[in-house]
PDB file of C-alpha atoms and ligand atoms in Angstrom:
ATOM      1  CA  MET L 384      24.484   0.438   2.354  1.00 77.00           C
ATOM      2  CA  SER L 385      21.754  -1.339   3.465  1.00 90.00           C
ATOM      3  CA  LYS L 386      18.445   0.534   2.835  1.00 96.00           C
ATOM      4  CA  LYS L 387      16.052   1.464   5.749  1.00 98.00           C
ATOM      5  CA  ILE L 388      12.441   0.363   5.651  1.00 98.00           C
ATOM      6  CA  LEU L 389       9.946   0.869   8.723  1.00 98.00           C
ATOM      7  CA  VAL L 390       7.237  -1.956  10.153  1.00 99.00           C
ATOM      8  CA  VAL L 391       4.534  -0.188  11.670  1.00 99.00           C
ATOM      9  CA  HIS L 392       2.112  -3.099  13.982  1.00 98.00           C
ATOM     10  CA  GLY L 393      -0.957  -1.443  14.851  1.00 98.00           C
ATOM     11  CA  PRO L 394      -3.064  -0.978  18.044  1.00 98.00           C
ATOM     12  CA  ASN L 395      -3.264  -4.717  20.132  1.00 98.00           C
ATOM     13  CA  LEU L 396      -0.632  -6.125  18.039  1.00 98.00           C
ATOM     14  CA  HIS L 397       1.738  -5.962  21.844  1.00 98.00           C
ATOM     15  CA  LEU L 398      -0.386  -8.748  22.471  1.00 97.00           C
ATOM     16  CA  LEU L 399       0.249 -11.175  19.644  1.00 98.00           C
ATOM     17  CA  GLY L 400       1.596 -14.262  20.905  1.00 97.00           C
ATOM     18  CA  GLN L 401      -1.286 -14.045  23.920  1.00 96.00           C
ATOM     19  CA  ARG L 402      -4.412 -12.687  21.984  1.00 95.00           C
ATOM     20  CA  GLU L 403      -7.004 -14.744  20.262  1.00 96.00           C
ATOM     21  CA  PRO L 404      -4.215 -17.317  19.298  1.00 96.00           C
ATOM     22  CA  ASN L 405      -6.282 -19.530  16.909  1.00 96.00           C
ATOM     23  CA  ILE L 406      -6.598 -16.552  14.635  1.00 97.00           C
ATOM     24  CA  TYR L 407      -3.524 -13.960  15.319  1.00 97.00           C
ATOM     25  CA  GLY L 408      -0.526 -17.345  16.664  1.00 96.00           C
ATOM     26  CA  LYS L 409       1.598 -17.987  19.151  1.00 97.00           C
ATOM     27  CA  THR L 410       4.208 -16.415  18.285  1.00 98.00           C
ATOM     28  CA  THR L 411       6.045 -13.388  20.137  1.00 98.00           C
ATOM     29  CA  LEU L 412       5.824  -9.463  18.703  1.00 98.00           C
ATOM     30  CA  GLU L 413       9.201  -9.462  19.903  1.00 98.00           C
ATOM     31  CA  ASP L 414       9.825 -12.956  18.231  1.00 98.00           C
ATOM     32  CA  ILE L 415       8.410 -11.471  15.528  1.00 98.00           C
ATOM     33  CA  ASN L 416      10.034  -8.377  15.258  1.00 98.00           C
ATOM     34  CA  LYS L 417      13.729 -10.488  15.156  1.00 98.00           C
ATOM     35  CA  LYS L 418      12.817 -12.504  12.304  1.00 98.00           C
ATOM     36  CA  ILE L 419      11.444  -8.896  10.031  1.00 98.00           C
ATOM     37  CA  SER L 420      15.196  -7.488  11.215  1.00 98.00           C
ATOM     38  CA  ALA L 421      16.822 -10.550  10.761  1.00 98.00           C
ATOM     39  CA  LYS L 422      15.175 -11.191   7.294  1.00 98.00           C
ATOM     40  CA  ALA L 423      15.208  -7.719   6.351  1.00 98.00           C
ATOM     41  CA  LYS L 424      19.480  -7.763   6.717  1.00 98.00           C
ATOM     42  CA  LYS L 425      20.043 -11.191   4.985  1.00 97.00           C
ATOM     43  CA  ALA L 426      17.658  -9.220   1.691  1.00 97.00           C
ATOM     44  CA  GLY L 427      20.051  -6.516   2.392  1.00 97.00           C
ATOM     45  CA  LEU L 428      17.351  -3.829   4.318  1.00 98.00           C
ATOM     46  CA  ASP L 429      17.419  -2.361   7.850  1.00 98.00           C
ATOM     47  CA  ALA L 430      14.271  -2.973   9.593  1.00 98.00           C
ATOM     48  CA  ASP L 431      13.445  -0.847  12.215  1.00 98.00           C
ATOM     49  CA  THR L 432       9.909  -1.859  13.813  1.00 98.00           C
ATOM     50  CA  TYR L 433       7.461   0.210  16.158  1.00 98.00           C
ATOM     51  CA  GLN L 434       4.482  -1.126  17.664  1.00 98.00           C
ATOM     52  CA  SER L 435       1.915   1.661  18.855  1.00 98.00           C
ATOM     53  CA  ASN L 436      -2.068   1.494  20.265  1.00 98.00           C
ATOM     54  CA  GLN L 437      -2.623   5.348  19.919  1.00 98.00           C
ATOM     55  CA  GLU L 438      -3.388   6.378  15.679  1.00 98.00           C
ATOM     56  CA  GLY L 439      -1.808   9.676  16.315  1.00 98.00           C
ATOM     57  CA  GLN L 440       1.917   8.501  17.228  1.00 98.00           C
ATOM     58  CA  ILE L 441       1.195   6.332  14.370  1.00 98.00           C
ATOM     59  CA  ILE L 442       0.897   8.827  11.882  1.00 98.00           C
ATOM     60  CA  ASP L 443       3.963  10.774  14.064  1.00 98.00           C
ATOM     61  CA  LYS L 444       6.021   7.492  12.836  1.00 98.00           C
ATOM     62  CA  ILE L 445       4.741   7.417  10.317  1.00 98.00           C
ATOM     63  CA  THR L 446       5.182  11.271   8.815  1.00 98.00           C
ATOM     64  CA  GLN L 447       8.976  11.497  10.136  1.00 98.00           C
ATOM     65  CA  THR L 448      10.644   8.710   8.929  1.00 98.00           C
ATOM     66  CA  ASN L 449      13.431   8.799   7.187  1.00 97.00           C
ATOM     67  CA  SER L 450      12.861   4.932   5.340  1.00 98.00           C
ATOM     68  CA  GLU L 451      12.430   4.508   2.259  1.00 98.00           C
ATOM     69  CA  LEU L 452       9.023   2.605   2.504  1.00 98.00           C
ATOM     70  CA  ILE L 453       6.646   1.148   4.822  1.00 98.00           C
ATOM     71  CA  ILE L 454       5.341  -2.575   6.152  1.00 99.00           C
ATOM     72  CA  ILE L 455       2.327  -1.578   8.236  1.00 99.00           C
ATOM     73  CA  ASN L 456       0.296  -3.667   9.965  1.00 98.00           C
ATOM     74  CA  PRO L 457      -2.697  -1.178  11.038  1.00 98.00           C
ATOM     75  CA  ALA L 458      -4.414  -3.406  12.745  1.00 98.00           C
ATOM     76  CA  ALA L 459      -7.838  -2.520  13.711  1.00 98.00           C
ATOM     77  CA  TYR L 460      -7.425   0.899  12.382  1.00 98.00           C
ATOM     78  CA  THR L 461      -7.370  -0.826   9.065  1.00 98.00           C
ATOM     79  CA  HIS L 462     -10.899  -0.731   8.710  1.00 98.00           C
ATOM     80  CA  THR L 463     -11.138   2.871  10.902  1.00 98.00           C
ATOM     81  CA  SER L 464      -8.588   4.957  10.573  1.00 98.00           C
ATOM     82  CA  ILE L 465      -8.807   7.983   7.499  1.00 98.00           C
ATOM     83  CA  ALA L 466      -6.094   9.447   9.141  1.00 98.00           C
ATOM     84  CA  ILE L 467      -3.719   6.532   8.831  1.00 98.00           C
ATOM     85  CA  ARG L 468      -4.654   6.460   5.076  1.00 98.00           C
ATOM     86  CA  ASP L 469      -4.180  10.263   4.613  1.00 98.00           C
ATOM     87  CA  ALA L 470      -0.611  10.073   6.260  1.00 98.00           C
ATOM     88  CA  LEU L 471       0.204   7.578   4.061  1.00 98.00           C
ATOM     89  CA  ALA L 472      -0.682   8.983   0.748  1.00 98.00           C
ATOM     90  CA  ALA L 473       0.856  11.930   1.955  1.00 98.00           C
ATOM     91  CA  ILE L 474       4.213  10.295   2.178  1.00 98.00           C
ATOM     92  CA  GLU L 475       6.178   9.702  -0.697  1.00 97.00           C
ATOM     93  CA  GLN L 476       7.703   6.269   0.070  1.00 98.00           C
ATOM     94  CA  PRO L 477       5.849   3.178  -0.696  1.00 98.00           C
ATOM     95  CA  VAL L 478       3.582   0.874   1.308  1.00 98.00           C
ATOM     96  CA  ILE L 479       2.851  -2.825   1.611  1.00 99.00           C
ATOM     97  CA  GLU L 480      -0.036  -3.528   3.961  1.00 99.00           C
ATOM     98  CA  VAL L 481      -0.002  -6.619   5.773  1.00 98.00           C
ATOM     99  CA  HIS L 482      -2.415  -8.715   7.713  1.00 98.00           C
ATOM    100  CA  LEU L 483      -1.669 -11.954  10.014  1.00 98.00           C
ATOM    101  CA  SER L 484      -5.090 -12.917   9.233  1.00 98.00           C
ATOM    102  CA  ASN L 485      -6.688 -13.235   6.099  1.00 98.00           C
ATOM    103  CA  ILE L 486      -9.627 -10.075   6.802  1.00 98.00           C
ATOM    104  CA  TYR L 487     -11.471 -11.093   3.439  1.00 97.00           C
ATOM    105  CA  LYS L 488     -12.352 -14.906   4.870  1.00 97.00           C
ATOM    106  CA  ARG L 489     -13.272 -13.336   8.618  1.00 97.00           C
ATOM    107  CA  GLU L 490     -16.852 -10.726   9.647  1.00 97.00           C
ATOM    108  CA  GLU L 491     -18.020  -8.589   6.982  1.00 97.00           C
ATOM    109  CA  PHE L 492     -16.513  -5.425   8.981  1.00 97.00           C
ATOM    110  CA  ARG L 493     -13.014  -6.398   8.411  1.00 98.00           C
ATOM    111  CA  LYS L 494     -13.816  -6.919   4.734  1.00 97.00           C
ATOM    112  CA  LYS L 495     -13.546  -3.089   4.168  1.00 98.00           C
ATOM    113  CA  SER L 496      -9.416  -2.249   4.418  1.00 98.00           C
ATOM    114  CA  LEU L 497      -9.089   2.006   3.921  1.00 98.00           C
ATOM    115  CA  ILE L 498      -5.320   1.064   3.727  1.00 98.00           C
ATOM    116  CA  SER L 499      -5.260  -0.724   0.076  1.00 98.00           C
ATOM    117  CA  GLY L 500      -6.201   1.967  -1.894  1.00 98.00           C
ATOM    118  CA  VAL L 501      -2.806   3.286  -0.718  1.00 98.00           C
ATOM    119  CA  ALA L 502      -0.907   0.489  -0.457  1.00 98.00           C
ATOM    120  CA  THR L 503       1.668  -1.115  -3.757  1.00 98.00           C
ATOM    121  CA  GLY L 504      -0.108  -4.354  -2.485  1.00 98.00           C
ATOM    122  CA  THR L 505      -0.849  -6.320   0.418  1.00 98.00           C
ATOM    123  CA  ILE L 506      -0.069  -9.926   2.317  1.00 98.00           C
ATOM    124  CA  SER L 507      -2.514 -10.864   4.385  1.00 98.00           C
ATOM    125  CA  GLY L 508      -3.792 -14.557   5.998  1.00 98.00           C
ATOM    126  CA  PHE L 509      -0.173 -16.142   6.069  1.00 98.00           C
ATOM    127  CA  GLY L 510      -0.059 -14.900  10.363  1.00 98.00           C
ATOM    128  CA  GLU L 511       3.331 -14.215  10.540  1.00 98.00           C
ATOM    129  CA  ASN L 512       4.802 -15.385   7.459  1.00 98.00           C
ATOM    130  CA  SER L 513       2.746 -12.524   6.437  1.00 98.00           C
ATOM    131  CA  TYR L 514       5.579  -9.724   7.514  1.00 98.00           C
ATOM    132  CA  TYR L 515       8.457 -12.439   5.670  1.00 98.00           C
ATOM    133  CA  LEU L 516       6.338 -12.072   2.711  1.00 98.00           C
ATOM    134  CA  ALA L 517       6.708  -8.643   3.138  1.00 98.00           C
ATOM    135  CA  VAL L 518      10.118  -8.164   4.028  1.00 98.00           C
ATOM    136  CA  GLN L 519      11.130 -10.548   0.239  1.00 98.00           C
ATOM    137  CA  ALA L 520       8.101  -7.318  -1.114  1.00 98.00           C
ATOM    138  CA  ALA L 521       9.881  -4.822  -0.084  1.00 98.00           C
ATOM    139  CA  ALA L 522      13.582  -6.393  -1.136  1.00 98.00           C
ATOM    140  CA  VAL L 523      11.924  -6.400  -4.824  1.00 97.00           C
ATOM    141  CA  LEU L 524      10.242  -3.369  -4.794  1.00 97.00           C
ATOM    142  CA  LEU L 525      13.000  -1.125  -3.386  1.00 97.00           C
ATOM    143  CA  ASN L 526      15.812  -3.142  -6.373  1.00 95.00           C
ATOM    144  CA  LYS L 527      12.792  -2.075  -8.725  1.00 95.00           C
ATOM    145  CA  ILE L 528      12.937   1.284  -7.553  1.00 93.00           C
ATOM    146  CA  ASN L 529      16.996   1.538  -8.030  1.00 90.00           C
ATOM    147  CA  GLU L 530      16.639  -0.068 -11.613  1.00 91.00           C
ATOM    148  CA  LYS L 531      14.640   2.639 -12.368  1.00 90.00           C
ATOM    149  CA  LYS L 532      16.324   5.605 -10.701  1.00 88.00           C
ATOM    150  CA  ASN L 533      19.896   4.490 -12.569  1.00 88.00           C
ATOM    151  CA  LYS L 534      17.987   4.356 -16.139  1.00 83.00           C
TER     152      LYS L 534
HETATM  153  C1  DQA H 401      -5.348  -7.819  11.459  1.00 81.40           C
HETATM  154  C2  DQA H 401      -6.775  -8.274  10.912  1.00 81.40           C
HETATM  155  C3  DQA H 401      -7.414  -6.648  11.426  1.00 81.40           C
HETATM  156  O1  DQA H 401      -9.135  -6.493  11.227  1.00 81.40           O
HETATM  157  C4  DQA H 401      -7.792  -6.724  13.541  1.00 81.40           C
HETATM  158  O2  DQA H 401      -8.113  -6.157  14.015  1.00 81.40           O
HETATM  159  C5  DQA H 401      -5.981  -6.853  14.037  1.00 81.40           C
HETATM  160  C6  DQA H 401      -5.583  -7.998  13.690  1.00 81.40           C
HETATM  161  C7  DQA H 401      -4.171  -8.970  11.479  1.00 81.40           C
HETATM  162  O3  DQA H 401      -3.014  -9.024  11.230  1.00 81.40           O
HETATM  163  O4  DQA H 401      -5.007 -10.158  11.075  1.00 81.40           O
HETATM  164  O5  DQA H 401      -5.957  -6.383  15.349  1.00 81.40           O
HETATM  165  O6  DQA H 401      -4.731  -6.515  11.074  1.00 81.40           O
END
């Protein structure tokens, strides 16, 4: 049976395709989600995708999921939300942080992530491919965890 993963998109990512396309690309969130699901399937994973502009809703989704791993682009909450960080720290599942842009190459206020400290790793700067690379990373990580369990 394929392993479930949850992919969370934070605020304003519903506008992908029309929002600052020079920074975030021209692909819509719907198309990215379709590709995430297809790449996940190929990697033996079953991806549930979720977008919200509300911090509380994101926290509810994180803390109620039965997925085995979370991929999250917290968007602007990356730089502000102790509450989302705490939710990710509270759960057992591993977390992969994703950004379309390279947050370390942009404004000073984007260089600090409150999320990185509770993530297994971060993929930042590859446009929509950041998500697909994260799906690959998720497959590798879950296989490794499974191998350990079966030892
Ligand atoms: C982002 C980077 C954040 O700084 C920004 O607020 C976003 C998107 C990214 O994917 O590059 O909304 O997380």
